[in-house]
Every structure is written in structure tokens, then in C-alpha cells.
Coordinates of C-alpha atoms in Angstrom, one line a residue:
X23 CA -38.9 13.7 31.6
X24 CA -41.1 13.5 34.4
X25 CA -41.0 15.5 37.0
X26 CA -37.8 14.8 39.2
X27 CA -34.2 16.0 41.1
X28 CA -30.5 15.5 41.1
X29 CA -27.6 16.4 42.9
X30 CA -24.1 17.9 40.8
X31 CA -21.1 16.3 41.7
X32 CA -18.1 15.5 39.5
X33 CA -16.5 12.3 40.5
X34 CA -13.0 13.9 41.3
X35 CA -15.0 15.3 44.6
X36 CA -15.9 11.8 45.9
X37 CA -14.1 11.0 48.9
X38 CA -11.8 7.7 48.9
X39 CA -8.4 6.3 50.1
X40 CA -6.4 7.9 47.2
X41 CA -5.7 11.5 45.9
X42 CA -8.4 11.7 43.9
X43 CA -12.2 10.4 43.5
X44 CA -13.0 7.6 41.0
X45 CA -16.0 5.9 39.3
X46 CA -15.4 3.2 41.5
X47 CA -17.1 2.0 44.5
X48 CA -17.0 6.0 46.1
X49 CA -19.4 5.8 43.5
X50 CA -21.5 3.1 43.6
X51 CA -21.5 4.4 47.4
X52 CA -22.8 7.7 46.7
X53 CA -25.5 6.0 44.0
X54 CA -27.0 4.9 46.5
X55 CA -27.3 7.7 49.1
X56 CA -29.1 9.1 46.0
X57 CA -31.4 6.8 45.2
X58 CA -32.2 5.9 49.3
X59 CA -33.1 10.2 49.1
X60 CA -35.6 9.2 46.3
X61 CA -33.2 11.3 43.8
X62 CA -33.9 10.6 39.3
X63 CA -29.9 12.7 38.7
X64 CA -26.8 12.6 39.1
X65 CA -25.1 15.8 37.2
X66 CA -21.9 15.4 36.9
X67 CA -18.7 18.0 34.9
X68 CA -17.4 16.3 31.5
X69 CA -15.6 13.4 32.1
X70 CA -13.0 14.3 29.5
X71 CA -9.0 14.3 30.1
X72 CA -8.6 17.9 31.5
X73 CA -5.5 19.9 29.6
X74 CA -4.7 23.2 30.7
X75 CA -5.1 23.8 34.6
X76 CA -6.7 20.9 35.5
X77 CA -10.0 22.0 33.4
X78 CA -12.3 19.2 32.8
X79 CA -13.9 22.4 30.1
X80 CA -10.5 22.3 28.1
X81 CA -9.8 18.4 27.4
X82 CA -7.0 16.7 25.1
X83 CA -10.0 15.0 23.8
X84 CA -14.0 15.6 23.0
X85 CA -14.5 11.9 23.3
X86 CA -11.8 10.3 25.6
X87 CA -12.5 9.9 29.4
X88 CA -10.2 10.9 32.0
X89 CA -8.2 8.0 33.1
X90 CA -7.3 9.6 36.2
X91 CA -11.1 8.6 37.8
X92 CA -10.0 4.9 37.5
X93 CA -11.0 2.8 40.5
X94 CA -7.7 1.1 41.5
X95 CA -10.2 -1.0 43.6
X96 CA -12.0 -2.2 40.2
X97 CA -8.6 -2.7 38.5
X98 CA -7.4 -4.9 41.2
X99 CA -10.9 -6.8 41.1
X100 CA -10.4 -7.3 37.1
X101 CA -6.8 -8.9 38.1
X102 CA -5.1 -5.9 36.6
X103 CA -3.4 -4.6 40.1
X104 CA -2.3 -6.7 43.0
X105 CA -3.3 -6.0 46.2
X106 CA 0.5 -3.9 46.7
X107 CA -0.1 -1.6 44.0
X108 CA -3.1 -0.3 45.6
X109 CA -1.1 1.7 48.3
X110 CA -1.5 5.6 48.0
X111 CA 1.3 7.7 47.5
X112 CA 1.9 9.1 51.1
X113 CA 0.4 12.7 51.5
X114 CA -0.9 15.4 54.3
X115 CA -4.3 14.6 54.8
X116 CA -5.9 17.6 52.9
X117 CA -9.5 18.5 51.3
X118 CA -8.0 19.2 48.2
X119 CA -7.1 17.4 45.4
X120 CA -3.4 17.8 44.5
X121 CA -3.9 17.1 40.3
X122 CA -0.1 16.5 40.4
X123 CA 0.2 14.2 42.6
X124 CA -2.7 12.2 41.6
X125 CA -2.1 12.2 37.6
X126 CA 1.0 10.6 38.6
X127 CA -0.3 7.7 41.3
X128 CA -3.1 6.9 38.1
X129 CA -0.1 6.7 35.8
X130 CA 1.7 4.8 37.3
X131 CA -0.9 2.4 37.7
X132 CA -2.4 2.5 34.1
X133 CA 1.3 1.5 33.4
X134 CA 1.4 -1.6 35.7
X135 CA -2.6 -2.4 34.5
X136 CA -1.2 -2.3 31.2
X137 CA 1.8 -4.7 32.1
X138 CA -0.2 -6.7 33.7
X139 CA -2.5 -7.6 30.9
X140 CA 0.0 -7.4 28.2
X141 CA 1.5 -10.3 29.6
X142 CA -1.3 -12.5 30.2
X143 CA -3.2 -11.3 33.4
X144 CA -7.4 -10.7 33.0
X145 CA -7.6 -12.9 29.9
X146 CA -11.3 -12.6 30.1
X147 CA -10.5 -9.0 29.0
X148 CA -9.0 -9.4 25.8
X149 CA -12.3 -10.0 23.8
X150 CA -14.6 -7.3 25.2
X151 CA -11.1 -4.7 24.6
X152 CA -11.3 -6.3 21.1
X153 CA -14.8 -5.0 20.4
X154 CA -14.3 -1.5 22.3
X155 CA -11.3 -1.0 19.9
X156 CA -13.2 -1.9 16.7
X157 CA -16.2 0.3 18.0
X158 CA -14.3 3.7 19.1
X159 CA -12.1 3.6 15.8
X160 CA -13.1 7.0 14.5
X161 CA -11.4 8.9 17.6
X162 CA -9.7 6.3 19.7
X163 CA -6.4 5.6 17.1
X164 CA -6.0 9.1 16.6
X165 CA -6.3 10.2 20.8
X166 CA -4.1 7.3 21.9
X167 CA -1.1 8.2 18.8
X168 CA -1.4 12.0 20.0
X169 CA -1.1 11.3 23.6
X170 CA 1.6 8.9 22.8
X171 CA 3.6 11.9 20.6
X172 CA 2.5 14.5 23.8
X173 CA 5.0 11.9 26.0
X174 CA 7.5 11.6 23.3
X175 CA 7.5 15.6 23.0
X176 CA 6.9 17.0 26.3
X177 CA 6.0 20.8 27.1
X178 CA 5.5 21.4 22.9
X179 CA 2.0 21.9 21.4
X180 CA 1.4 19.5 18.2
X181 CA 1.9 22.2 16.4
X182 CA 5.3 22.6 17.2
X183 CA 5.9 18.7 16.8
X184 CA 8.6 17.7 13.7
X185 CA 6.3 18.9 10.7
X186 CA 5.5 15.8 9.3
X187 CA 3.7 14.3 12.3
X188 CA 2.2 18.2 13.0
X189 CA 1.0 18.1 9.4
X190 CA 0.1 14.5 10.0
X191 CA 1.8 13.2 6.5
X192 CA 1.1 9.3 6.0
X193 CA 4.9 8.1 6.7
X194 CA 5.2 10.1 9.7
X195 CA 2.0 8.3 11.4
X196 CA 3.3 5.1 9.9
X197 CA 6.8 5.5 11.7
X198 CA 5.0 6.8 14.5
X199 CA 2.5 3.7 15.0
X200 CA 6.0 1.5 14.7
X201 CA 8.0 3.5 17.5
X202 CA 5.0 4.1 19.9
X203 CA 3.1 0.5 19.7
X204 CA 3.5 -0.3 23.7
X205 CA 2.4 3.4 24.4
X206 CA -0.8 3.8 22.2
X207 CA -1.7 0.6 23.0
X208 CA -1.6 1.5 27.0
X209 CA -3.8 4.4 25.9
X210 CA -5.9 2.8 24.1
X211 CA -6.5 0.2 26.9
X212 CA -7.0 2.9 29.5
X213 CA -10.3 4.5 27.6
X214 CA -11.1 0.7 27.5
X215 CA -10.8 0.3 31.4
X216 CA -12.4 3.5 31.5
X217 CA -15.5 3.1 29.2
X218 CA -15.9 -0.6 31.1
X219 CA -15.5 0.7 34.6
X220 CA -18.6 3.9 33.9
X221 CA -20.5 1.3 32.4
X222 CA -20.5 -1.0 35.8
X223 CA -21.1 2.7 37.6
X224 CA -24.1 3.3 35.2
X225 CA -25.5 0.0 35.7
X226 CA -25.1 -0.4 39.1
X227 CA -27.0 3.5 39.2
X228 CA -29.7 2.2 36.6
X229 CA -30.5 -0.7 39.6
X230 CA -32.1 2.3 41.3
X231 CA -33.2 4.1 38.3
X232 CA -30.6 6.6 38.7
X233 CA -29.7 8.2 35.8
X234 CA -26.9 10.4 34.4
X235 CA -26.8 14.1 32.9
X236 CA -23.3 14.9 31.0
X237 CA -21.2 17.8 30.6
X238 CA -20.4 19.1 26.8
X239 CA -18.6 22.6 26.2
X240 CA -19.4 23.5 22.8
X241 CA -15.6 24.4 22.0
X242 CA -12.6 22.0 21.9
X243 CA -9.2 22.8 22.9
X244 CA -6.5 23.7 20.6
X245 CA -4.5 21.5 22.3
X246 CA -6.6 18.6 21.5
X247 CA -6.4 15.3 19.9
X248 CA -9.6 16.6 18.2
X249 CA -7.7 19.7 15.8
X250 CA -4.7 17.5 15.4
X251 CA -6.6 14.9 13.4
X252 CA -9.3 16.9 11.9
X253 CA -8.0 20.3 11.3
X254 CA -9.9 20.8 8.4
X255 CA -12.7 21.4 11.1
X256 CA -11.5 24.0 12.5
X257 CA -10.4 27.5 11.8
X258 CA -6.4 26.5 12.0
X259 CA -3.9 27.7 9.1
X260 CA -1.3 25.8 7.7
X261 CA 0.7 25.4 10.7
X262 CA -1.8 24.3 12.4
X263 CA -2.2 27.5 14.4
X264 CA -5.7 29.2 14.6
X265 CA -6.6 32.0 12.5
X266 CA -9.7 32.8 14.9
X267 CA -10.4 32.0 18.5
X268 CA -13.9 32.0 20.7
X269 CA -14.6 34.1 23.4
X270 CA -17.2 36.7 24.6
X271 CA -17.3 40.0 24.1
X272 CA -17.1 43.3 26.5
X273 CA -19.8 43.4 29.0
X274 CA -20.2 44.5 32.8
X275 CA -17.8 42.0 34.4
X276 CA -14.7 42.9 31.5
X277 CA -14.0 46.2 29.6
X278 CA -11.9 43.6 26.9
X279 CA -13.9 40.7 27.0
X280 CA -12.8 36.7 27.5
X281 CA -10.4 35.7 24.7
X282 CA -10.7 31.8 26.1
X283 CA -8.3 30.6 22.9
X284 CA -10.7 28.0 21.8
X285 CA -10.5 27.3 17.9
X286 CA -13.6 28.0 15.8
X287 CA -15.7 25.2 13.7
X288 CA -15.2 25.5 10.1
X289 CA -19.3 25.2 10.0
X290 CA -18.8 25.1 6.2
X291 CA -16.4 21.7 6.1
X292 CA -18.5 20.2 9.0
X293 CA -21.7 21.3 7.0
X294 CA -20.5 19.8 3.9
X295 CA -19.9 15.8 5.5
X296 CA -23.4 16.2 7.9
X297 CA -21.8 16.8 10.7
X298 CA -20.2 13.7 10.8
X299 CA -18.1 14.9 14.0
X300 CA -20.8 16.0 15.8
X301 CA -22.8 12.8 15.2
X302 CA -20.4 10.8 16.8
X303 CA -19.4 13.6 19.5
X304 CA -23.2 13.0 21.0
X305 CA -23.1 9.4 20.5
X306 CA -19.7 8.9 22.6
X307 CA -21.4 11.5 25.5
X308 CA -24.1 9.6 25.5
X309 CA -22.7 6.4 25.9
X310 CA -21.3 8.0 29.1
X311 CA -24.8 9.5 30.3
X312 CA -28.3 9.7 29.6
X313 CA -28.5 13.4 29.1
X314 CA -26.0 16.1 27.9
X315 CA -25.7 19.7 29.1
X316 CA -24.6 21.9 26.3
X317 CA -22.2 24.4 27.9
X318 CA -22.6 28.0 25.9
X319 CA -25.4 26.9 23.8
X320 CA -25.7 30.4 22.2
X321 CA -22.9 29.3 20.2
X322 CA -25.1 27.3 18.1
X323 CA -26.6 30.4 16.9
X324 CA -23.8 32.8 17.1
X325 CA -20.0 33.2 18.4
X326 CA -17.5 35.7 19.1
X327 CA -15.1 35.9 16.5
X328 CA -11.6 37.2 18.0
X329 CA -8.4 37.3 15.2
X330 CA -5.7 34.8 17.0
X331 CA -3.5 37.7 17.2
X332 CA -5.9 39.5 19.0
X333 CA -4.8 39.6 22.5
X334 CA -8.2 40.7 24.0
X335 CA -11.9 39.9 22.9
X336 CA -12.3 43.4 22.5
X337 CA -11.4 43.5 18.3
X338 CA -14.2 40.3 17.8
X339 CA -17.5 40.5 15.7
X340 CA -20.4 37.8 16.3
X341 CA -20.3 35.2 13.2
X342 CA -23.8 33.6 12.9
X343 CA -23.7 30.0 13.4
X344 CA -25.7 26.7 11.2
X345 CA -27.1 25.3 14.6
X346 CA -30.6 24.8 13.3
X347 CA -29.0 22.6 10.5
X348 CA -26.6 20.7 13.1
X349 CA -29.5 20.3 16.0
X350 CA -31.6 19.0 12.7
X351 CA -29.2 16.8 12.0
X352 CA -28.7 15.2 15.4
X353 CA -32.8 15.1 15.6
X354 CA -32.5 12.7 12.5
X355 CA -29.8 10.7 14.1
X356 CA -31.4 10.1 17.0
X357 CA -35.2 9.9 16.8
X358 CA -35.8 8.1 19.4
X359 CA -34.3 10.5 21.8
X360 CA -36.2 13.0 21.1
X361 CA -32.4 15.1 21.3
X362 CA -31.6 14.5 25.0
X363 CA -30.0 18.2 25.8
X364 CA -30.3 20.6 28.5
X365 CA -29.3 24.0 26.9
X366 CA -26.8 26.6 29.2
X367 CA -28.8 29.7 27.9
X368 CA -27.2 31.8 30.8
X369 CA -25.7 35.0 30.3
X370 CA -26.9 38.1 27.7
X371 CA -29.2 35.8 25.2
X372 CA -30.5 36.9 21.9
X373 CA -34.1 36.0 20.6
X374 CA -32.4 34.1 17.9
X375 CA -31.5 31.6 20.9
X376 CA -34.5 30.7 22.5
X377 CA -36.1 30.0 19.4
X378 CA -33.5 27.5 18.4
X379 CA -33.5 26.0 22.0
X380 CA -37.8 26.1 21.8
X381 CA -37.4 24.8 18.1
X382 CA -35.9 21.6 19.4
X383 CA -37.9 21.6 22.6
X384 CA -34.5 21.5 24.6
X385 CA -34.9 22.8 28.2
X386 CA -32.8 25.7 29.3
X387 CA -31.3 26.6 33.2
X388 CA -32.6 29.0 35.7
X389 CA -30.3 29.7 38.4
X390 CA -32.1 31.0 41.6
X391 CA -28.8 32.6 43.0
X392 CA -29.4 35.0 39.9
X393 CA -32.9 36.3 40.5
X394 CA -32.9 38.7 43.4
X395 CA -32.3 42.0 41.3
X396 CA -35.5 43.7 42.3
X397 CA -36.9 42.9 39.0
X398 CA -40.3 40.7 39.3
X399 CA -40.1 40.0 35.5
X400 CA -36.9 37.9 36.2
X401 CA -36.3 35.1 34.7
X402 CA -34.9 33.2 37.8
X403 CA -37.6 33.8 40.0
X404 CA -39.1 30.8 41.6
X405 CA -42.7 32.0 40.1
X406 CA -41.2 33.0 36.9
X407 CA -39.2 29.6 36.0
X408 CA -41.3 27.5 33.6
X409 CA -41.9 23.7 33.5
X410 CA -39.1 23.7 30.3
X411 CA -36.5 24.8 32.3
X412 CA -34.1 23.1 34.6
X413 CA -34.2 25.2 37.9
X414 CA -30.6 25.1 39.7
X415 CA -29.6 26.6 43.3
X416 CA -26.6 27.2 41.5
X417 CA -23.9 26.1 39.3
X418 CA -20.4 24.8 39.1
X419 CA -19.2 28.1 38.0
X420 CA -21.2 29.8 41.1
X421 CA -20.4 30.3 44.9
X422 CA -21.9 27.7 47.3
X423 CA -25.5 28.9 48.4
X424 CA -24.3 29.6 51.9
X425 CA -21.4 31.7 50.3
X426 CA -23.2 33.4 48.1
X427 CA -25.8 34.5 50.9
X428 CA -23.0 35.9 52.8
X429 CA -20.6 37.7 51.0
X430 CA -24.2 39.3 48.3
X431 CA -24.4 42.8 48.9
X432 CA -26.8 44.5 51.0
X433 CA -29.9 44.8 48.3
X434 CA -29.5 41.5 47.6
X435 CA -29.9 40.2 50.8
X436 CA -32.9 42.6 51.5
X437 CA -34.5 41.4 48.1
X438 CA -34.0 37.6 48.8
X439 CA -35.4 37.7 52.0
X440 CA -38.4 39.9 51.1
X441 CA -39.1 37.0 48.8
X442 CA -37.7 34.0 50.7
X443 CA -38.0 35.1 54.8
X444 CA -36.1 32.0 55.9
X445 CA -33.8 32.1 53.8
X446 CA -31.3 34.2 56.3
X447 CA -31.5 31.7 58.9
X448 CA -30.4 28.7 56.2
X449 CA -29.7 30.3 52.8
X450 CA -28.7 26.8 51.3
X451 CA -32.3 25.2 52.7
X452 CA -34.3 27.6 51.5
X453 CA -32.7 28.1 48.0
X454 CA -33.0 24.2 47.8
X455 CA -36.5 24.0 49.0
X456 CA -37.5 27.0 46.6
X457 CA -35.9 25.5 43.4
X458 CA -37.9 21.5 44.6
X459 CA -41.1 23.7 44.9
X460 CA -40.9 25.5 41.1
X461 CA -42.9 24.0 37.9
X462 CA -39.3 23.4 36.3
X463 CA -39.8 19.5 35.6
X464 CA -36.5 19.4 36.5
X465 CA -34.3 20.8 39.9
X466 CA -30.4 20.3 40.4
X467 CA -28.9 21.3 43.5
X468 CA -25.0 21.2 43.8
X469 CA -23.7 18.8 47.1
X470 CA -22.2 22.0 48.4
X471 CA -26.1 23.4 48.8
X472 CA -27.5 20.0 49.9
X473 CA -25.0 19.7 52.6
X474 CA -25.2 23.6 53.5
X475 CA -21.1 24.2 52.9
X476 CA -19.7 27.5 53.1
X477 CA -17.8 29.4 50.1
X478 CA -14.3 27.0 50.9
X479 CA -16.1 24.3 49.3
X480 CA -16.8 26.3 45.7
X481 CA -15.8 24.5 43.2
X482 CA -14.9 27.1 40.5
X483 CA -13.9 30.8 40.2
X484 CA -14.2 32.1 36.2
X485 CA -11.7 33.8 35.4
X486 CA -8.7 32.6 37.5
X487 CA -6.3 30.5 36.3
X488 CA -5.3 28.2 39.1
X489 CA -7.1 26.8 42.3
X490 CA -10.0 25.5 40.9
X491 CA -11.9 21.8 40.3
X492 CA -10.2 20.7 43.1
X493 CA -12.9 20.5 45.9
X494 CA -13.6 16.9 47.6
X495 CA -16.6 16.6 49.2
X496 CA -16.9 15.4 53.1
X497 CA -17.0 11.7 54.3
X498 CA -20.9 11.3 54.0
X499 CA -23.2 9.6 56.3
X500 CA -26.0 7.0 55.5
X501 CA -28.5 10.1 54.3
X502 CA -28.5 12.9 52.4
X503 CA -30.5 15.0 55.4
X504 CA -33.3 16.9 54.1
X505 CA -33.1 16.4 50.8
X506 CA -35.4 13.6 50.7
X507 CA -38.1 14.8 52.7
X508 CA -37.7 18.2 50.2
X509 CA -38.1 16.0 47.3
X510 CA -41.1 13.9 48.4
X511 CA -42.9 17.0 49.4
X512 CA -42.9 18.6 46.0
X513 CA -43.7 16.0 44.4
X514 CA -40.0 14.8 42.9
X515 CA -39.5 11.2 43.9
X516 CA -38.7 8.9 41.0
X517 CA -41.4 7.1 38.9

């Protein structure tokens, strides 16, 4: 990379006429207030379908996009919606996205999409959804049949399906396909409408040399499309219930740990076919972007091992991990992009991880929110962060700047502004202005810190179950204020 900038914003924060933002043209819109303030990135969450509380970090699906960012605008423009459909549902003009209400208003019109092109509308469609279907067959079968059996089973985990389609014996499926045609197919048309409608949004970005950096955790849900048709991956018993879940361990913030529930890899099965998963996991994320984040990279070298029956992370033990035989694999699967991967090496990290992430020359994040401890040696620092790093204000997971500034206790504040002086007349500013000026070759800013937003507009809280990813950002002007002027003056701009 040369040296450049991007903004983070997931696409459910765009603002538009309906309940929730869309890879439509909100989109193309805000494209190009990024390129007109001379920004290379556009960071955005994964784009898969979020299962449990509205998560887009615990996904019915590792490859499938989230049908719920459909344009209805592009749908209507494919002939797939008339111009009635394209009403809202009536609501209280809020900030806030209700996931409810808009899961059903895209549902309802992926049904009438669907309709429409079954019987005849968008011909021009049929050949290129043709091709998508014979390219995506090693997930896209599987995802659209297991979301098909989540409607015919409501409020039950697969694994409490009847046995034979849990188990996934051959007659069962078979039946299954026969009983469920109209709804797979509706599924399988929505990632088609999906994967078409990010690939206008990535061309219409690539105009301006905009380009895209993904979102991967590094665990699946159990509640996934993923472990029901590849259980032999993962660390499930017979019943398809795991036998060992992920987390982290005791620390500062949690006398017991996280016990997040995620099912382990079965690194010796996925070892065994070359990582065949994960081969095709990277090459659907980056057919949706250009680079991939690697949420909880130090997975790849070791993970918490909790017993399922465990109900804290406190019993766990840290299992060592093949991910310098995966990340080689990947290198030999994709030469010629040199493995395009930011690592998240946040948190307590081992030696054993930075040399796997230096091994593959993958760049790691410094967050500057994290370094005013009163240590100088900190890694966060402005003048400590190195040019193979990715220097972020702060993160999805983190307070807005102007939040954090605020509500930081009293050495904190003192610290920062020994370091930064402006900073307590215009935390976000400064924060922004310090991350631009750093040798990282790369700097990421959240909108919230661009547009100076106060702690109302955070995006995410760890740890609580409810109340999060549902932010929407502000009508925006033609600009993006200072963030161009930032970027030319330390040397940013694009190419």
C-alpha cells in the first residue's frame, strides 16, 4: 500500500428513505464525499447476515451477505419492484435503526423481487443468476436450504431440527430440496441481488479509486449455515452440539472471562483437506472488498479452550493453533496478493503473534484512544506506531473520540493533553490529525471522529447484549470538513 486514509462506516449507518442503510445509492453518495476528501478506504463491519442480536460478528453465514442492505432503489431500477413497493413502512422518525422493523420491510420485498422475476420480470437477469449460482456452489446450496429449514422451524437451533435434516442424512436434504424449492430459490436469488448490487457499489467506488477493507471474525457461529453443513470442522459431537467453545480468559475487565459460545476449528480435519474452507472463506471476502481485517488474529496462533458445559471462561486452557500452516496456505493461493490482511493484534498479545503477523508481513492496528497510560514505551503512541501498522482514532468496539475524551478519567486527560495540547478544545480533531500525521502507511478514522459526534453516536458496547450496531449516521453535506485538508497535509491523498 501506499501511503493513504479511510473512513469506517458499515452500510446499515448510511442515511436513506427506509429503516435501514443500503449499498445502494446512500452509497454511491457517500463514495463520493470520500473520494472529493482525497480518501484511498472505505472500512466497513462484515457484511454477513447478523444472527443473534443484530451482530454483523455472529452471522448465519461466513460467506452470505446480508440481504437486509439491499437498495430497494436498485431493485426497482433492475425491474424487480414497482415504483409502489418502494414505500417505507410508516415509523417515528428516529436515529436508530429498529432491526425488527427493517428485517421485515427487506423481506417483504426480497419476496415480491423474487415474484417478480420468477414470473418473468428482469429477464436480462436470468443468465448472469445462472453463472453466480454455478460459481457460489460450495456455500450457496447449503446457506439458502438452512435458511429455508430456519423458516420452516422457527425459534429451534438446527440442532434441534428432526434428526435426519440435523444429522443432514441424504433423503432428508432430498425431501427437503422437494418441499422448500420456491424458498431456497428466493435465497439463493437474494445473495445473487446482493453480490450484483456490491459489485455496482465497488465499481462505481473503483471510478474514484476508492477501495474497500472487509470485516472477518475468526470464529463462526454455532448457529450457522457454516457447522450445519461442515460439522466435521468444527469441534460439535454427535448432536451437533459443541464439545468446546472460544472465548478469552480472566483478565482486568472480567474475574470469569468471555465465554462468547463460538465453536472451535477442528484444525486437524481442516489441516487434513488444505484448508479447503478457508480458501474459499477469503476468496468470497474478497470478492466483497479489497482488503480483509482479521478480527482476533491471535487465534491463529492460540485460543481459549472453554468445555461447552462450562458456563464461564474461567475452566479454559490456551490450545495452540496451525496458523502458520493456514496463513501458508492462503500465501500459495493467492500469490499475487501478497495475502491482503490487516491483523486485530489488540488486547494481551503473545510473542508467538507478532512473529506470525511479521512472518506474513500482515499489518497490525494501533488505536490512539489506547495510548495515554503514562507509559512512553506504548505501543499506541503517535511516535511509537510503525509504518506496518494501521493507526486508528478508534474502533467500532470503542467510544466515539469526543466520548471518550469526556467521560476518561482524570490521568488520562492530563496525560493526553501533555502530549496532544489541543486536544481538550477538539478531542476528535486532534486524535484525527495525530493518527494522519504518524508513519503507519495506513490511518482509519471512524465517521463518528471525522464528524466530531459525542458518545450517543457509538456504535458498540462489548459486553452488552442489546442496543448496539444500530447507530445511523447524520444527513451529510457536500464535504467531509477537515478531513481533506488533514489528509493532503500529511501527505495521504490517493496515488
Amino acid at each position: 500500500m501506499n501511503r493513504s486514509s479511510g473512513i469506517l462506516l458499515h452500510f446499515t449507518s448510511l442515511r436513506n428513505p427506509y429503516p435501514i442503510g443500503d449499498i445502494g445509492p446512500a452509497a454511491r453518495r457517500f463514495a463520493d464525499l470520500l473520494a472529493a476528501a482525497k480518501q484511498t478506504w472505505w472500512q466497513t463491519l462484515p457484511l454477513n447476515p447478523p444472527a443473534a442480536g443484530d451482530s454483523p460478528y455472529a452471522a448465519f453465514s461466513a460467506f452470505a451477505g446480508n440481504v437486509a442492505l439491499l437498495s430497494p432503489d436498485d431493485l426497482h431500477a433492475d425491474g424487480l419492484l414497482a415504483r409502489d413497493d418502494l414505500s417505507p413502512p410508516p415509523q417515528k422518525p428516529t436515529d436508530r435503526i429498529d432491526y425488527a422493523a427493517a428485517n421485515a420491510f427487506k423481506t417483504r420485498l426480497l419476496h415480491r423481487a423474487h415474484d417478480r422475476f420468477a414470473a418473468g420480470h428482469a429477464p436480462a437477469l436470468a443468465e448472469a443468476y445462472a453463472q453466480f449460482r454455478a460459481a457460489q456452489t460450495y456455500w450457496l446450496d447449503d446457506y439458502a436450504l438452512f435458511m429455508a429449514l430456519r423458516e420452516r422451524y422457527p425459534n429451534r437451533p438446527w440442532s434441534r431440527w428432526p434428526a435426519p435434516l440435523a444429522m443432514r442424512r441424504t433423503p432428508a436434504l432430498a425431501e427437503a430440496r422437494r418441499a422448500l424449492a420456491p424458498a431456497i430459490d428466493r435465497h439463493r436469488f437474494g445473495q445473487f441481488l446482493f453480490s450484483r448490487q456490491l459489485a455496482t457499489l465497488r465499481a462505481h467506488a473503483a471510478r474514484s479509486r476508492l477501495r474497500f477493507i472487509g470485516d472477518m471474525p475468526i470464529f463462526v457461529a454455532l448457529e450457522s449455515a457454516d457447522a450445519w453443513a461442515h460439522p466435521g470442522l468444527f469441534t460439535l459431537g454427535p448432536a451437533g452440539k459443541p464439545t468446546a467453545v472460544a472465548g478469552v480468559p480472566p483478565d482486568l475487565f472480567s474475574n470469569t472471562g468471555q465465554r462468547w459460545g463460538n465453536p472451535l476449528y477442528n484444525w486437524k480435519a481442516m489441516a487434513a483437506d488444505g484448508f479447503t474452507w478457508w480458501i474459499h472463506r477469503l476468496r468470497a471476502a474478497l470478492e466483497q472488498a479489497d482488503l480483509v481485517r482479521i478480527d482476533h488474529f491471535r487465534g491463529f496462533a492460540a485460543c481459549w479452550t472453554i468445555p461447552a458445559r462450562a458456563r464461564t471462561a474461567v475452566r479454559g486452557q490456551w490450545i495452540s493453533t496451525p496458523g502458520d500452516a493456514l496463513l501458508s496456505r492462503l500465501a500459495q493461493e493467492f500469490p499475487r496478493q501478497n495475502l491482503p490482511l490487516i491483523a486485530e493484534d489488540l488486547g494481551l498479545i503473545t510473542p508467538d503473534v507478532h512473529a506470525l503477523r511479521e512472518k506474513f508481513r500482515l499489518p497490525g492496528m494501533r488505536v490512539l484512544q489506547f495510548a495515554f497510560d503514562g507509559n512512553p514505551a506504548n505501543p499506541h503512541l503517535p511516535h511509537n506506531i510503525t509504518p506496518d501498522n494501521v493507526a486508528y482514532t478508534g474502533t467500532h468496539d470503542n467510544d466515539t473520540t469526543a466520548g471518550w475524551f469526556r467521560s476518561a478519567d482524570a490521568r488520562t486527560r492530563r496525560t493526553a493533553a501533555a502530549y496532544l495540547p489541543e486536544i481538550r478544545a477538539n478531542p476528535a480533531r486532534t486524535l484525527l490529525a495525530a493518527a494522519w500525521a504518524t508513519t503507519a502507511t495506513l490511518a482509519i478514522a471512524p465517521l463518528q471522529d471525522v464528524l466530531g459526534l459525542p458518545s450517543t453516536a457509538r456504535m458498540n458496547l462489548p459486553g452488552t447484549p442489546t442496543g448496539n450496531w444500530a447507530w445511523r449516521a447524520p444527513a451529510l453535506s457536500s464535504s467531509l470538513g477537515v478531513v481533506a485538508d488533514i489528509t493532503t497535509m500529511y501527505n495521504r491523498t490517493p496515488a
